[in-house]
XYZ file of C-alpha atoms in Angstrom:
353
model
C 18.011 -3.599 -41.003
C 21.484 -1.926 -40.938
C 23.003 -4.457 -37.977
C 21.013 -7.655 -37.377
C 22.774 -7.687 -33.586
C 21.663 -4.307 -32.460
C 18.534 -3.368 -35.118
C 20.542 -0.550 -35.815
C 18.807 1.730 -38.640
C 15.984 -0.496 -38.767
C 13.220 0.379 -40.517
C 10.817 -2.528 -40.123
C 7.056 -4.061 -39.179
C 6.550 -7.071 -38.196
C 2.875 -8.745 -37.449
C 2.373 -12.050 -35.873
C -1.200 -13.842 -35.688
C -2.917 -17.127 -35.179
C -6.359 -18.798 -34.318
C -5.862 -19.719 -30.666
C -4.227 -17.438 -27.719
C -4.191 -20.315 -25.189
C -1.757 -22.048 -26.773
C 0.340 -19.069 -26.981
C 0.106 -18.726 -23.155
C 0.455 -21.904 -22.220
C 3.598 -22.192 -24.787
C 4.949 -19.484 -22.472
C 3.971 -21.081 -18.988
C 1.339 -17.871 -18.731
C -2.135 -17.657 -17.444
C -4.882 -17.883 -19.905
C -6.081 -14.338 -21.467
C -9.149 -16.431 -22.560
C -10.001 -17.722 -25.684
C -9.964 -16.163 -29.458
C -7.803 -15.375 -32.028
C -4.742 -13.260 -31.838
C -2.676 -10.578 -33.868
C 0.585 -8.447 -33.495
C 1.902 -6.158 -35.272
C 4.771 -3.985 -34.093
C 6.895 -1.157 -36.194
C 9.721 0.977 -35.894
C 11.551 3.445 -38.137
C 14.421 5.978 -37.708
C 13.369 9.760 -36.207
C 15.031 12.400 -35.390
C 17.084 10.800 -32.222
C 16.121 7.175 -32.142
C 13.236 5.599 -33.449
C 9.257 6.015 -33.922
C 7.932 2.647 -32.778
C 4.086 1.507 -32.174
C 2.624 -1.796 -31.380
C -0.909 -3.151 -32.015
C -2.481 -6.141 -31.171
C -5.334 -8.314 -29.676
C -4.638 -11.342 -28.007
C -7.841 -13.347 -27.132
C -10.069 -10.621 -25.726
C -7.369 -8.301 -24.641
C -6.665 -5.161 -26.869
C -3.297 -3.625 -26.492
C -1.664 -0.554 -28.116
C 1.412 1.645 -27.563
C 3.072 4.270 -29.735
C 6.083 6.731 -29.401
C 9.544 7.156 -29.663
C 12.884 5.045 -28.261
C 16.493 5.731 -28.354
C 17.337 1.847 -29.772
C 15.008 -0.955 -30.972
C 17.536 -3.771 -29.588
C 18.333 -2.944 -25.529
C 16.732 0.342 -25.189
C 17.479 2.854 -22.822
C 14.764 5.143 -23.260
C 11.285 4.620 -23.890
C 8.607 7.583 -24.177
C 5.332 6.151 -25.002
C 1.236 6.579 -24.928
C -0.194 3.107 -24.080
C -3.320 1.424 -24.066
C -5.207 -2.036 -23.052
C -8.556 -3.169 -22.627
C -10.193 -6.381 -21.780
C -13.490 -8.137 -20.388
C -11.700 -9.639 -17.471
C -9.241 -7.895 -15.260
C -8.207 -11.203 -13.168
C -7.004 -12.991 -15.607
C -4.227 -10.177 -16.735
C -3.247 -9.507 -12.796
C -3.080 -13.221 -12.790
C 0.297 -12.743 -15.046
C 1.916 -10.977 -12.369
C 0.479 -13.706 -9.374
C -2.237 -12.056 -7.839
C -4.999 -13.765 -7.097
C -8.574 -13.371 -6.186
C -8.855 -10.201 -8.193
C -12.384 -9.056 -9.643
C -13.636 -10.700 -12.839
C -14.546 -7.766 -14.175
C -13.839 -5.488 -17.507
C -10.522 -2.960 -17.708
C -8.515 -0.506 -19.122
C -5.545 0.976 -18.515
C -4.644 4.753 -20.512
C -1.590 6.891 -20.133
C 1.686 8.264 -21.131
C 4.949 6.550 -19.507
C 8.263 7.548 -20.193
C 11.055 5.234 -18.730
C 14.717 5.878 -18.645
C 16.338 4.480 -16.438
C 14.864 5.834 -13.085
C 12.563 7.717 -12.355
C 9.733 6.171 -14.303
C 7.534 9.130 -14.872
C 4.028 8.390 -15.223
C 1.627 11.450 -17.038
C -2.177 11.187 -16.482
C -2.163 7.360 -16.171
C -6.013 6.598 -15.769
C -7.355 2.920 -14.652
C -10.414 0.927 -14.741
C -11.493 -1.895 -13.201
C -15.271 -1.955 -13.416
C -16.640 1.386 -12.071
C -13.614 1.898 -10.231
C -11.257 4.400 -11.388
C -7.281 5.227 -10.624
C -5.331 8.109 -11.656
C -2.187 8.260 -11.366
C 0.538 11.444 -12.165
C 4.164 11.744 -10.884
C 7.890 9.881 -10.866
C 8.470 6.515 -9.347
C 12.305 6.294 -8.475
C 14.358 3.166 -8.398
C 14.319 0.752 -5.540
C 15.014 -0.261 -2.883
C 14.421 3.147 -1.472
C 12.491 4.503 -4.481
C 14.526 7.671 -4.291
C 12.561 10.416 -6.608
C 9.444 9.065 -6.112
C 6.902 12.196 -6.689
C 3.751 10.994 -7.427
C 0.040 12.081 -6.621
C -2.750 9.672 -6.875
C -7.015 10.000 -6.786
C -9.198 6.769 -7.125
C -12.625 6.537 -6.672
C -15.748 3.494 -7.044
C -17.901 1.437 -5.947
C -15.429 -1.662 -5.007
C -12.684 -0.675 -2.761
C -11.827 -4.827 -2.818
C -11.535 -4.894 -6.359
C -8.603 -2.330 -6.387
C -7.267 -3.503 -3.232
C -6.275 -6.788 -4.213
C -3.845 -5.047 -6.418
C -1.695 -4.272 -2.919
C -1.417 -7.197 -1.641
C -4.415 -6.777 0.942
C -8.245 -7.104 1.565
C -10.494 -4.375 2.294
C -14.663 -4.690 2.580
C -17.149 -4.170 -0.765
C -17.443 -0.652 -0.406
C -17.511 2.525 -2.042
C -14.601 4.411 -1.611
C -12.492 7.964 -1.991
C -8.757 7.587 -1.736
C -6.426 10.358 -2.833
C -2.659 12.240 -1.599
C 0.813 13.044 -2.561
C 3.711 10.445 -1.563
C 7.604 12.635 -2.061
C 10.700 9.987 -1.118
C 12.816 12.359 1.254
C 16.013 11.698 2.554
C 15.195 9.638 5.736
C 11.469 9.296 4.756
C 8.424 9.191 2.761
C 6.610 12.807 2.717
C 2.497 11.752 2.892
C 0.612 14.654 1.983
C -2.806 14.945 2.214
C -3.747 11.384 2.327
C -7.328 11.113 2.738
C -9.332 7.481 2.475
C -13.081 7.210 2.981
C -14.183 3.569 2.738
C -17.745 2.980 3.423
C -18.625 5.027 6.207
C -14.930 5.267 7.561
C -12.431 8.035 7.021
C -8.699 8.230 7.712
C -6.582 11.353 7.083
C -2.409 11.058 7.423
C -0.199 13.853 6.740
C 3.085 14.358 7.991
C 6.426 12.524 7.189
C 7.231 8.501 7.996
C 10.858 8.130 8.646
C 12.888 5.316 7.083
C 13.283 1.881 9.222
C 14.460 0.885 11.903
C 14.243 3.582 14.033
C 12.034 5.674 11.864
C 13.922 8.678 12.738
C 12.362 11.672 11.870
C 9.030 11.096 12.052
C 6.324 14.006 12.050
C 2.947 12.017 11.704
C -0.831 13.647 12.234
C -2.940 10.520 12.041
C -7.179 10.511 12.831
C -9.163 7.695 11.288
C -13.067 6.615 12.492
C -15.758 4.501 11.465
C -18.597 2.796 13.006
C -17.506 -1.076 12.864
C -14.009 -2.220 12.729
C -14.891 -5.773 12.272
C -14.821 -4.483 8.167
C -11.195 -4.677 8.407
C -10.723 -7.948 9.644
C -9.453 -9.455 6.579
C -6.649 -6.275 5.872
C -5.016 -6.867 10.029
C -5.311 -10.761 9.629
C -6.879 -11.115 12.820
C -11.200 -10.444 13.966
C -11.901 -7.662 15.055
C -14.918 -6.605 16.941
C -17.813 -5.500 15.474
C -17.242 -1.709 17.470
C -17.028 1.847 16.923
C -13.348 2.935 16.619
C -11.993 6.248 16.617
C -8.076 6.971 16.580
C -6.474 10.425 16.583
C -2.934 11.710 17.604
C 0.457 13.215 16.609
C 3.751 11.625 16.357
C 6.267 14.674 16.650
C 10.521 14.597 16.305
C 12.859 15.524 19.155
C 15.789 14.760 19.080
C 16.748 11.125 18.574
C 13.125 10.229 20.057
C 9.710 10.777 18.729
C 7.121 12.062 21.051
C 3.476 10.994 21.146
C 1.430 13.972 21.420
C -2.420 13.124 22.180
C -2.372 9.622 21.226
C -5.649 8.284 22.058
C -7.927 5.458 20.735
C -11.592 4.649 21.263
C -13.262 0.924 20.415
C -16.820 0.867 21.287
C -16.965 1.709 25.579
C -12.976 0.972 25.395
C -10.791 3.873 25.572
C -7.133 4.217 25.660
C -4.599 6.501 25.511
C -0.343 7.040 25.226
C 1.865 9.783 26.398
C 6.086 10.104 26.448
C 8.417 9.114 23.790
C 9.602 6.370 21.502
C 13.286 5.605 20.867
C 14.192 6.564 16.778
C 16.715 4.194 17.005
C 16.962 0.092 15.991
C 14.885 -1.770 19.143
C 13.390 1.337 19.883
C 15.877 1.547 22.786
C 15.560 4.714 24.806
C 11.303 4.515 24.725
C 10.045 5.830 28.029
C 5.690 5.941 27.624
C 2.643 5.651 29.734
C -0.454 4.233 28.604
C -3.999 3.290 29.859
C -6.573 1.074 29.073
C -9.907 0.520 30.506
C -13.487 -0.446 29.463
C -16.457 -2.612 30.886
C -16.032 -6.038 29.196
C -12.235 -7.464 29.099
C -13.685 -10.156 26.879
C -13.727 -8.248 23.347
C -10.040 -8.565 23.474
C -10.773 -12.628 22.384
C -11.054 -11.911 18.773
C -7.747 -9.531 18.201
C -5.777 -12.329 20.502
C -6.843 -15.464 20.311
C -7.398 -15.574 23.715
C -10.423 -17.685 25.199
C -12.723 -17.577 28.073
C -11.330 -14.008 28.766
C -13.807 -12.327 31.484
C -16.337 -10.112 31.024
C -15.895 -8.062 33.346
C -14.494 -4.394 33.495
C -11.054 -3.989 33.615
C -8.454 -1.306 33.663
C -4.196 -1.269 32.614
C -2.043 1.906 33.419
C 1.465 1.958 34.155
C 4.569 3.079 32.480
C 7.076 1.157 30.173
C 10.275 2.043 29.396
C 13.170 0.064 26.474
C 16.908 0.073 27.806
C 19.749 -1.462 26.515
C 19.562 -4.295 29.321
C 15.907 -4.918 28.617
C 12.464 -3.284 29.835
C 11.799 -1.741 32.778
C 8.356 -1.871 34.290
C 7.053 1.057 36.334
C 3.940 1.402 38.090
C 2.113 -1.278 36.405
C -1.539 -1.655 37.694
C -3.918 -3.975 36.029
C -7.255 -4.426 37.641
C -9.970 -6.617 36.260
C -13.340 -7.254 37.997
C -12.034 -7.588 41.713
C -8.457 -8.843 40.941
C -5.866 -6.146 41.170
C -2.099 -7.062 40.047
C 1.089 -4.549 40.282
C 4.313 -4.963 38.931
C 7.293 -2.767 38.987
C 10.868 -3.916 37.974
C 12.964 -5.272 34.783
C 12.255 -7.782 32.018
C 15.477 -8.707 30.056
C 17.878 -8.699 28.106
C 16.535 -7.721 24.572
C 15.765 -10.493 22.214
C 18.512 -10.446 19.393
């Protein structure tokens, strides 16, 4: 070692081992990788340009391996490597990073990664977990606004769940299809060709979302379907009705507005549909839309709300809705349900803060 402060010139291995990897976790504060033995051993010698470094070890059941090149072996600022780990049980490693509730089930993870800096480029990244698969190809940029982000992804399986978790989210045990392109653009995210069959339900989104609040921009063709939405109770947080759903529409720019073009939804008998334009702008001020609901049994609308005692009966909403500056304004509002009728027309304001 030329400099013991900053490894310079190093030429060195190193190997670390020991009977029991819990009480290397726990030393740490860390989850449990299970039981068993583990070993280390990590090198690195001068190469043309930095250093050729690998890293081997197995700690408790988990294998781990990564080999490549860096520019320093002390504080690097670029690291170019092919990378490998395996294990019996995927939950306890994405308990490390605090997710829960993920699969108990074997993984792997395969792939070349080259950081430096930002964008993290990512080169045939494969994952496992079970008979689920993940690839992954592209450049991540940095955040907050992930600025360079290229990246196409494809994963397929048995278990949507088990690779959901990883997102924060639930979604039903069922085999699954996801794949698309995601560009960061100035102003937005560029979705291309997203495509997600779960179970018996398919989505499709391609277009562009603009950036919050106003998501300016915006140039959205969205058409999803399946034949019970109560599966996705657990991803909206609320029950939802075991019903048919079908949702299809545009979302188009103009101007500092964007303009709902064939919005329409369908749940079971329910039907409804949007027309006009929302504000781009924060508070969506300057939205001017009409919509209309209607279907033969008001009471399906207990689950979603948390409304109780709701009546079965038909019922049917149209009216228009518009978001100044002073607050909403109300226009032509009828609401009928069984043999009630209600109309409003006026203002609602000002504009919470």
């Amino acid at each position: 070692v030329g400099d013991l402060a900053t490894l310079a010139d190093a030429d060195l291995e190193i190997s670390i081992d020991g009977p029991r990897m819990s009480e290397v976790t726990a030393l740490f504060g860390l989850e449990s990788l299970g039981e068993g033995p583990f070993q280390v051993t990590a090198s690195g010698e001068p190469a043309s340009g930095g250093y050729s470094v690998s890293l081997d070890g197995t700690l408790g059941q988990v294998s781990v391996s990564a080999s490549g090149r860096t520019d320093a072996l002390f504080d690097p600022g670029i690291l170019d490597l092919e990378v490998q780990a395996t294990g019996p049980d995927f939950a306890a490693v994405v308990a490390l990073a605090g997710i829960d509730d993920a699969a108990r089930t074997p993984f792997a993870v395969s792939g070349h990664v080259r950081w430096e800096g930002f964008p993290v480029t990512l080169d045939e990244v494969a994952v496992t977990i079970g008979d689920n698969r993940i690839a992954l190809d592209g450049t991540i940029g940095a955040p907050p606004t992930l600025m360079g982000t290229d990246f196409r992804f494809d994963a397929e399986g048995p278990d949507v769940s088990a690779v959901s978790v990883l997102a924060g989210f639930g979604l039903p045990a069922e085999s699954f299809q996801i794949h698309g392109q995601l560009v960061r653009l100035e102003g937005g995210i560029g979705i291309q060709g997203v495509e997600a069959v779960v179970g018996p339900a398919v989505a499709k989104v391609d277009g562009i979302l603009g950036d919050p609040p106003g998501y300016a921009g915006t140039d959205l063709q969205v058409a999803a379907q399946g034949p019970n939405l109560v599966s996705f109770s657990e991803l909206a947080g609320v029950a939802l009705p075991a019903l048919p759903f079908e949702i299809a529409g545009r979302l188009a720019p103009e101007g500092d507005s964007i303009t709902l073009e064939n919005v329409s939804a369908r749940l079971g008998p329910n039907s409804a549909r949007v027309e006009g334009t929302v504000g781009a702008v924060a508070g969506f001020i300057g939205t001017d839309v009409h919509l209309s609901i209607e279907g033969p049994d008001l009471s399906w609308l207990e689950g979603p709300t948390g409304f109780s005692d709701l009546p079965r009966k038909p019922y049917r909403v149209e009216g228009g809705l518009a978001v100044e500056r002073t607050g909403y304004r109300l226009d032509g509002i009828n609401a009928i349900v069984g043999e009630v009728t209600a109309k409003v027309d006026g203002r609602v304001g000002p504009l919470p803060d």
